[in-house]
Coordinates of C-alpha atoms and ligand atoms in Angstrom, one line a residue:
M1 CA -12.3 18.6 4.8
D2 CA -11.7 20.0 1.4
Q3 CA -12.0 17.0 -0.9
H4 CA -11.2 19.1 -4.0
I5 CA -7.4 19.3 -3.6
P6 CA -5.6 20.0 -6.9
V7 CA -3.3 17.1 -7.6
T8 CA -0.4 16.4 -10.0
V9 CA 0.4 12.7 -10.4
L10 CA 4.0 11.7 -11.3
D11 CA 4.3 8.1 -12.5
D12 CA 6.7 6.5 -14.9
L13 CA 4.0 3.9 -15.8
S14 CA 6.4 1.1 -15.1
A15 CA 3.5 -0.6 -13.4
G16 CA 0.8 2.1 -13.4
H17 CA -2.0 2.9 -15.9
A18 CA -2.6 6.3 -17.4
G19 CA -6.3 5.5 -17.6
S20 CA -6.4 5.2 -13.8
V21 CA -5.8 8.9 -13.4
S22 CA -8.7 11.2 -13.5
G23 CA -9.4 14.6 -12.0
A24 CA -5.6 15.2 -11.8
D25 CA -2.8 16.1 -14.1
L26 CA -0.6 13.1 -15.0
V27 CA 3.1 13.7 -15.6
I28 CA 4.8 10.6 -17.0
G29 CA 8.3 10.5 -15.6
D30 CA 10.7 9.0 -13.0
M31 CA 10.7 10.2 -9.4
G32 CA 14.5 9.8 -9.6
D33 CA 14.8 12.4 -12.3
E34 CA 15.9 15.5 -10.3
A35 CA 15.7 17.9 -13.2
L36 CA 12.1 16.9 -13.8
L37 CA 11.3 17.1 -10.0
D38 CA 12.9 20.6 -9.8
R39 CA 10.9 21.7 -12.8
L40 CA 7.6 20.4 -11.3
F41 CA 8.3 21.8 -7.8
G42 CA 9.3 25.1 -9.4
Q43 CA 6.2 25.3 -11.5
H44 CA 3.7 24.5 -8.8
A45 CA 3.4 25.6 -5.2
F46 CA 2.9 22.1 -3.8
D47 CA 2.5 21.9 -0.1
A48 CA 2.6 18.2 0.2
V49 CA 3.9 15.0 -1.5
M50 CA 2.1 11.7 -1.2
H51 CA 4.7 9.1 -2.2
F52 CA 3.3 5.8 -3.5
A53 CA 5.9 5.0 -6.2
S54 CA 7.7 1.8 -5.5
F55 CA 8.5 -1.6 -6.7
I56 CA 6.3 -3.9 -4.7
Q57 CA 7.1 -7.6 -5.2
V58 CA 8.5 -9.3 -2.2
G59 CA 9.7 -12.4 -4.1
E60 CA 11.4 -10.4 -6.8
S61 CA 13.1 -8.2 -4.3
I62 CA 14.9 -11.2 -2.8
G63 CA 16.6 -12.0 -6.1
A64 CA 17.0 -8.3 -7.2
P65 CA 17.8 -6.2 -4.1
A66 CA 19.8 -3.7 -6.2
K67 CA 16.7 -2.9 -8.3
Y68 CA 14.6 -2.4 -5.1
F69 CA 17.1 -0.3 -3.2
H70 CA 17.7 1.8 -6.3
N71 CA 14.1 2.5 -7.0
N72 CA 12.6 2.5 -3.5
V73 CA 15.5 4.1 -1.6
S74 CA 17.9 6.1 -3.9
K75 CA 15.1 7.6 -5.9
T76 CA 13.2 8.5 -2.8
I77 CA 16.3 10.4 -1.6
N78 CA 16.2 12.4 -4.9
L79 CA 12.5 13.2 -4.2
L80 CA 13.2 14.3 -0.6
N81 CA 16.2 16.3 -1.7
S82 CA 14.2 18.1 -4.3
M83 CA 11.4 18.8 -1.7
A84 CA 14.0 20.2 0.6
R85 CA 15.3 22.5 -2.2
H86 CA 11.8 23.8 -2.9
D87 CA 10.6 24.1 0.7
V88 CA 7.9 21.5 0.4
K89 CA 7.2 20.5 4.0
N90 CA 4.7 17.7 4.2
F91 CA 5.5 14.1 3.1
I92 CA 3.1 11.1 3.3
F93 CA 4.8 7.8 2.6
S94 CA 3.3 4.4 1.6
S95 CA 5.0 2.1 4.0
T96 CA 4.1 -1.5 4.7
A97 CA 3.5 -4.3 7.3
A98 CA 6.6 -5.9 5.7
I99 CA 8.8 -3.6 7.9
F100 CA 7.9 -5.8 10.9
G101 CA 9.1 -9.1 9.6
N102 CA 7.8 -12.1 11.5
P103 CA 5.2 -11.0 14.0
Q104 CA 5.8 -11.4 17.7
A105 CA 2.3 -10.5 18.8
G106 CA -1.2 -11.2 17.7
H107 CA -2.0 -7.6 16.7
I108 CA 0.9 -5.5 15.5
D109 CA 1.1 -2.0 16.9
E110 CA 3.5 0.7 16.1
H111 CA 6.0 -0.4 18.8
H112 CA 6.4 -3.9 17.4
V113 CA 10.0 -4.7 16.6
K114 CA 11.0 -3.7 13.0
A115 CA 12.9 -6.6 11.5
P116 CA 12.0 -7.0 7.8
I117 CA 12.9 -10.3 6.3
N118 CA 13.2 -9.2 2.7
P119 CA 14.7 -6.3 0.7
Y120 CA 11.3 -4.9 -0.2
G121 CA 10.5 -4.5 3.5
R122 CA 14.0 -3.2 4.3
S123 CA 13.7 -0.6 1.5
K124 CA 10.6 0.8 3.2
L125 CA 12.2 0.7 6.7
I126 CA 15.3 2.6 5.4
V127 CA 13.1 5.4 4.1
E128 CA 11.2 5.5 7.4
Q129 CA 14.5 5.7 9.3
M130 CA 15.8 8.6 7.1
L131 CA 12.7 10.8 7.6
P132 CA 13.4 12.1 11.1
D133 CA 16.8 13.5 9.8
Y134 CA 15.0 15.2 6.9
E135 CA 12.6 16.7 9.5
A136 CA 15.4 17.9 11.8
A137 CA 17.5 19.4 9.0
Y138 CA 14.9 20.6 6.5
G139 CA 11.6 20.8 8.4
I140 CA 9.9 18.1 6.2
R141 CA 7.3 16.5 8.5
H142 CA 6.1 13.0 7.6
A143 CA 3.3 10.5 8.0
C144 CA 4.4 7.0 7.3
L145 CA 1.3 4.9 6.7
R146 CA 2.0 1.2 7.0
Y147 CA -0.7 -0.6 5.0
F148 CA -1.3 -4.2 5.7
N149 CA -3.1 -5.9 2.7
A150 CA -4.6 -3.2 0.5
A151 CA -7.7 -4.6 -1.1
G152 CA -11.1 -3.7 -2.6
A153 CA -11.8 -1.2 -5.3
H154 CA -13.8 2.0 -5.7
P155 CA -17.4 1.0 -4.7
D156 CA -18.8 1.9 -8.1
G157 CA -16.3 -0.5 -9.7
S158 CA -14.6 2.2 -11.7
L159 CA -11.1 1.9 -10.3
G160 CA -9.3 -1.2 -8.9
E161 CA -6.0 -2.9 -8.7
R162 CA -4.3 -4.0 -11.9
H163 CA -0.9 -5.6 -11.2
D164 CA 1.1 -7.6 -13.8
P165 CA 1.9 -10.1 -12.6
E166 CA -0.9 -10.1 -10.0
T167 CA 0.2 -11.6 -6.7
H168 CA -2.6 -10.5 -4.4
L169 CA -5.0 -13.1 -3.2
I170 CA -8.4 -11.4 -3.8
P171 CA -7.9 -10.5 -7.5
L172 CA -6.3 -14.0 -8.1
A173 CA -9.3 -15.7 -6.5
I174 CA -11.8 -13.6 -8.4
S175 CA -10.0 -14.2 -11.7
A176 CA -9.9 -18.0 -11.0
A177 CA -13.6 -18.1 -10.1
L178 CA -14.5 -16.2 -13.2
G179 CA -12.6 -18.7 -15.3
N180 CA -10.2 -16.0 -16.6
T181 CA -7.1 -17.8 -15.2
G182 CA -6.3 -21.3 -13.9
G183 CA -6.7 -22.4 -10.3
L184 CA -4.7 -20.7 -7.7
K185 CA -2.3 -22.1 -5.1
V186 CA -3.0 -22.0 -1.4
F187 CA 0.3 -22.0 0.3
G188 CA -0.1 -24.2 3.3
D189 CA -3.2 -25.4 5.1
D190 CA -1.5 -26.6 8.2
Y191 CA -0.9 -23.4 10.0
P192 CA -2.0 -23.0 13.7
T193 CA -5.1 -21.0 12.7
H194 CA -8.8 -22.0 12.9
D195 CA -8.9 -23.5 9.4
G196 CA -5.2 -24.1 8.9
T197 CA -4.7 -21.3 6.3
C198 CA -2.9 -18.0 6.8
I199 CA -4.7 -15.0 8.3
R200 CA -4.2 -11.5 6.9
D201 CA -5.6 -8.1 7.4
Y202 CA -7.3 -6.7 4.3
V203 CA -7.9 -3.0 4.4
H204 CA -10.1 -1.3 1.8
V205 CA -8.3 1.0 -0.6
C206 CA -10.9 3.7 0.0
D207 CA -10.2 3.5 3.7
L208 CA -6.5 3.9 2.9
A209 CA -7.4 6.9 0.8
S210 CA -9.3 8.5 3.7
A211 CA -6.4 7.9 6.0
H212 CA -4.1 9.8 3.5
L213 CA -6.5 12.8 3.5
L214 CA -6.6 12.8 7.3
A215 CA -2.8 12.6 7.5
L216 CA -2.6 15.5 5.1
Q217 CA -5.0 17.5 7.2
H218 CA -3.0 16.7 10.3
L219 CA 0.3 17.7 8.8
R220 CA -1.1 20.9 7.2
A221 CA -2.4 21.8 10.7
Q222 CA 1.3 21.5 11.9
G223 CA 0.6 18.2 13.6
E224 CA 3.7 16.2 14.5
S225 CA 5.1 13.5 12.3
L226 CA 3.5 10.1 12.5
K227 CA 4.0 6.5 11.9
L228 CA 0.8 4.6 11.8
N229 CA -0.3 1.0 11.1
L230 CA -3.4 0.8 8.9
G231 CA -5.4 -2.3 8.9
N232 CA -8.9 -3.5 9.3
G233 CA -8.1 -4.9 12.7
E234 CA -9.9 -8.1 11.7
G235 CA -8.0 -11.0 10.2
Y236 CA -9.4 -13.2 7.5
S237 CA -8.0 -16.6 6.5
V238 CA -7.2 -17.6 2.9
K239 CA -10.1 -20.0 3.1
Q240 CA -12.5 -17.3 4.3
I241 CA -11.5 -15.2 1.3
L242 CA -12.0 -18.1 -1.1
D243 CA -15.5 -18.7 0.4
A244 CA -16.4 -15.0 0.2
V245 CA -15.3 -14.9 -3.5
A246 CA -17.2 -18.1 -4.3
A247 CA -20.4 -16.8 -2.6
L248 CA -20.3 -13.5 -4.4
V249 CA -19.3 -14.9 -7.8
G250 CA -21.7 -17.8 -7.5
K251 CA -18.9 -20.3 -8.5
P252 CA -16.2 -22.1 -6.5
V253 CA -12.7 -20.8 -6.6
P254 CA -10.6 -23.6 -8.3
H255 CA -7.4 -24.1 -6.2
T256 CA -4.9 -26.6 -5.0
V257 CA -3.0 -26.7 -1.7
A258 CA 0.7 -26.3 -2.1
G259 CA 3.3 -26.3 0.7
R260 CA 4.0 -23.4 2.9
R261 CA 6.0 -20.5 1.4
A262 CA 9.2 -19.5 3.2
G263 CA 8.7 -16.4 5.3
D264 CA 4.9 -16.5 5.5
P265 CA 3.8 -15.9 9.1
A266 CA 0.6 -17.7 10.2
V267 CA -1.2 -14.4 11.3
L268 CA -0.5 -10.8 10.3
V269 CA -3.1 -8.4 11.7
A270 CA -2.7 -4.7 12.5
D271 CA -3.5 -2.9 15.7
S272 CA -4.7 0.4 14.2
R273 CA -5.9 2.1 17.3
K274 CA -3.3 4.8 17.0
A275 CA -4.6 5.9 13.6
R276 CA -8.2 6.0 15.0
D277 CA -7.1 8.0 18.0
V278 CA -4.7 10.4 16.4
L279 CA -6.4 11.0 13.0
G280 CA -10.0 10.0 13.9
W281 CA -9.7 7.4 11.1
Q282 CA -12.7 5.2 10.8
P283 CA -12.7 2.5 8.1
A284 CA -16.0 2.6 6.3
Y285 CA -15.6 -0.8 4.5
S286 CA -14.4 -3.4 6.9
S287 CA -16.7 -6.3 5.9
L288 CA -15.4 -8.9 3.5
D289 CA -18.6 -8.5 1.5
D290 CA -17.6 -4.9 0.8
I291 CA -14.0 -5.6 0.2
V292 CA -14.5 -8.6 -2.1
G293 CA -17.8 -7.2 -3.6
H294 CA -16.2 -4.0 -4.7
A295 CA -13.2 -5.8 -6.2
L296 CA -15.6 -8.1 -8.1
R297 CA -17.5 -5.2 -9.5
F298 CA -14.3 -3.7 -10.8
Y299 CA -13.2 -7.0 -12.5
Q300 CA -16.6 -7.5 -14.0
A301 CA -16.6 -3.9 -15.4
T302 CA -12.9 -4.3 -16.5
P303 CA -12.5 -7.8 -17.9
M304 CA -9.0 -7.2 -19.0
A305 CA -7.9 -6.4 -15.5
S306 CA -8.7 -9.9 -14.2
A307 CA -7.0 -11.7 -17.0
H308 CA -3.5 -11.2 -15.5
Ligands
LIG1 N1 -0.9 -3.1 -2.4 C1 -0.6 -3.4 -1.1 O1 -1.2 -4.3 -0.5 C2 0.4 -2.6 -0.4 C3 0.7 -2.9 1.0 C4 1.7 -2.1 1.7 C5 2.3 -1.0 1.0 N2 2.0 -0.8 -0.3 C6 2.7 0.4 -0.9 O2 1.7 1.2 -1.5 C7 2.3 1.8 -2.7 C8 1.4 1.5 -3.9 O3 1.3 0.1 -4.1 P1 0.4 -0.5 -5.2 O4 -0.1 -1.9 -4.8 O5 -0.6 0.5 -5.7 O6 1.5 -0.8 -6.3 P2 1.6 -0.4 -7.9 O7 2.8 -1.1 -8.4 O8 0.3 -0.6 -8.5 O9 1.9 1.2 -7.8 C9 3.2 1.7 -7.7 C10 3.2 2.8 -8.8 O10 4.5 3.4 -8.7 C11 4.9 3.7 -10.0 N3 6.4 3.8 -9.9 C12 7.3 2.8 -9.5 N4 8.5 3.3 -9.5 C13 8.5 4.6 -10.0 C14 9.4 5.6 -10.3 N5 10.7 5.4 -10.1 N6 9.0 6.8 -10.7 C15 7.7 7.0 -10.9 N7 6.7 6.1 -10.7 C16 7.1 4.9 -10.2 C17 4.4 2.5 -10.8 O11 4.3 2.8 -12.2 C18 3.0 2.3 -10.2 O12 2.0 3.1 -10.8 C19 3.7 1.2 -2.9 O13 4.6 2.1 -2.3 C20 3.6 -0.1 -2.0 O14 4.9 -0.4 -1.5 C21 1.1 -1.5 -1.0

C-alpha cells in the first residue's frame, strides 16, 4: 500500500494541537465553513475525506445536545454537501461503540441493535444513517469505523492523546501514577465481572490508523460501503489497566472507588471479525503492555500532556 499519501488536515484546533500535525498541510478552520470547504475542494483534487472532527465528551453531550448535534451532525452535512458539489467520492467516518448503547451480547458485532443512550452516540448514529442516502444520490461511498476505546500512542512516544479535560482511563491512570494529578476515581467495583470493575476494549491508535488506510484502499478499489466495529476483541478491566500502569511506571496508581456511573455497562467488547475478514485488518498492538507502554512513553516524553 502506498503509505505516502499527500494529506491536508482541516482542524479548528478547538481541541486539537497544531504541533501534532507533521508530514501534512494544516489548514486551521471549521468543517462547517462551506466557503472554506469549497475553496479547499476546488484547490486540491482530493479523492477521499477521513472525518475525525467531532466533539467527544459523552457527559457534556447530555447537558448540551445542541452543541453536539450542531458540530457533529449539522457541520458534517456541510462537509458532505461540499464533497457532493466537488465530486469527492470516498468518505471514512470516525464512528463509535456509543451508537450501540447498552450491550445485549458479550461481543458486539455489526448487527447489534443501535440504541445510543446519549446525544454523543446519537450524533454519530445520525451521520451513519444519512450516508446511504448520500451514496444513492451523489455516489459518495463510505466506511464507518466504530472505534471502541482508542488508546496507546505512537510506539516511539512522539505522538499521543492530549485531551483537556482528559476523560480516558489510561492517560488518567498514568498521570496519577506519575504524580502529575491526584488520584483517580474508579466508578464501581461491584459489577458482575471477574474483579468487579468494568471491562472495556482498548484498541491501539496505530491499529486504528492501519484500519483507515485499509478502508481507503478498499473504497479506492470500488469496494462497497462498510460499517465496521474496531476493537481488540479482548476486554480488560479497570483494575487490570491500573495494575498494568503500576507495573510499567513502577508505582501504584492512587485511586478511590466511587459509585457506579449511570449508563456504564459492565462489559463493552467488540467483535471485529468483519474488519479482519473484509479488510484483512490485523491489529499489531493488542497487548496491554504495548498499549499502556506506548502511552507511558508519550507522557514521559511530553510531560505537559499528562498534566491535564
Ligand atoms: N478516542 C476514542 O476513544 C474514540 C472512540 C470512538 C470514536 N472516536 C471518534 O474519533 C474521532 C477523534 O477522536 P479523538 O479522541 O481524537 O478526539 P479529539 O477531540 O482529540 O479530536 C477531534 C478533533 O476534531 C477537531 N474538531 C472538532 N470540531 C471541529 C470542527 N467543527 N471543525 C474542525 N475541527 C474540529 C478538534 O479540534 C480535534 O482536533 C472523533 O470523531 C471521535 O468521536 C474516538
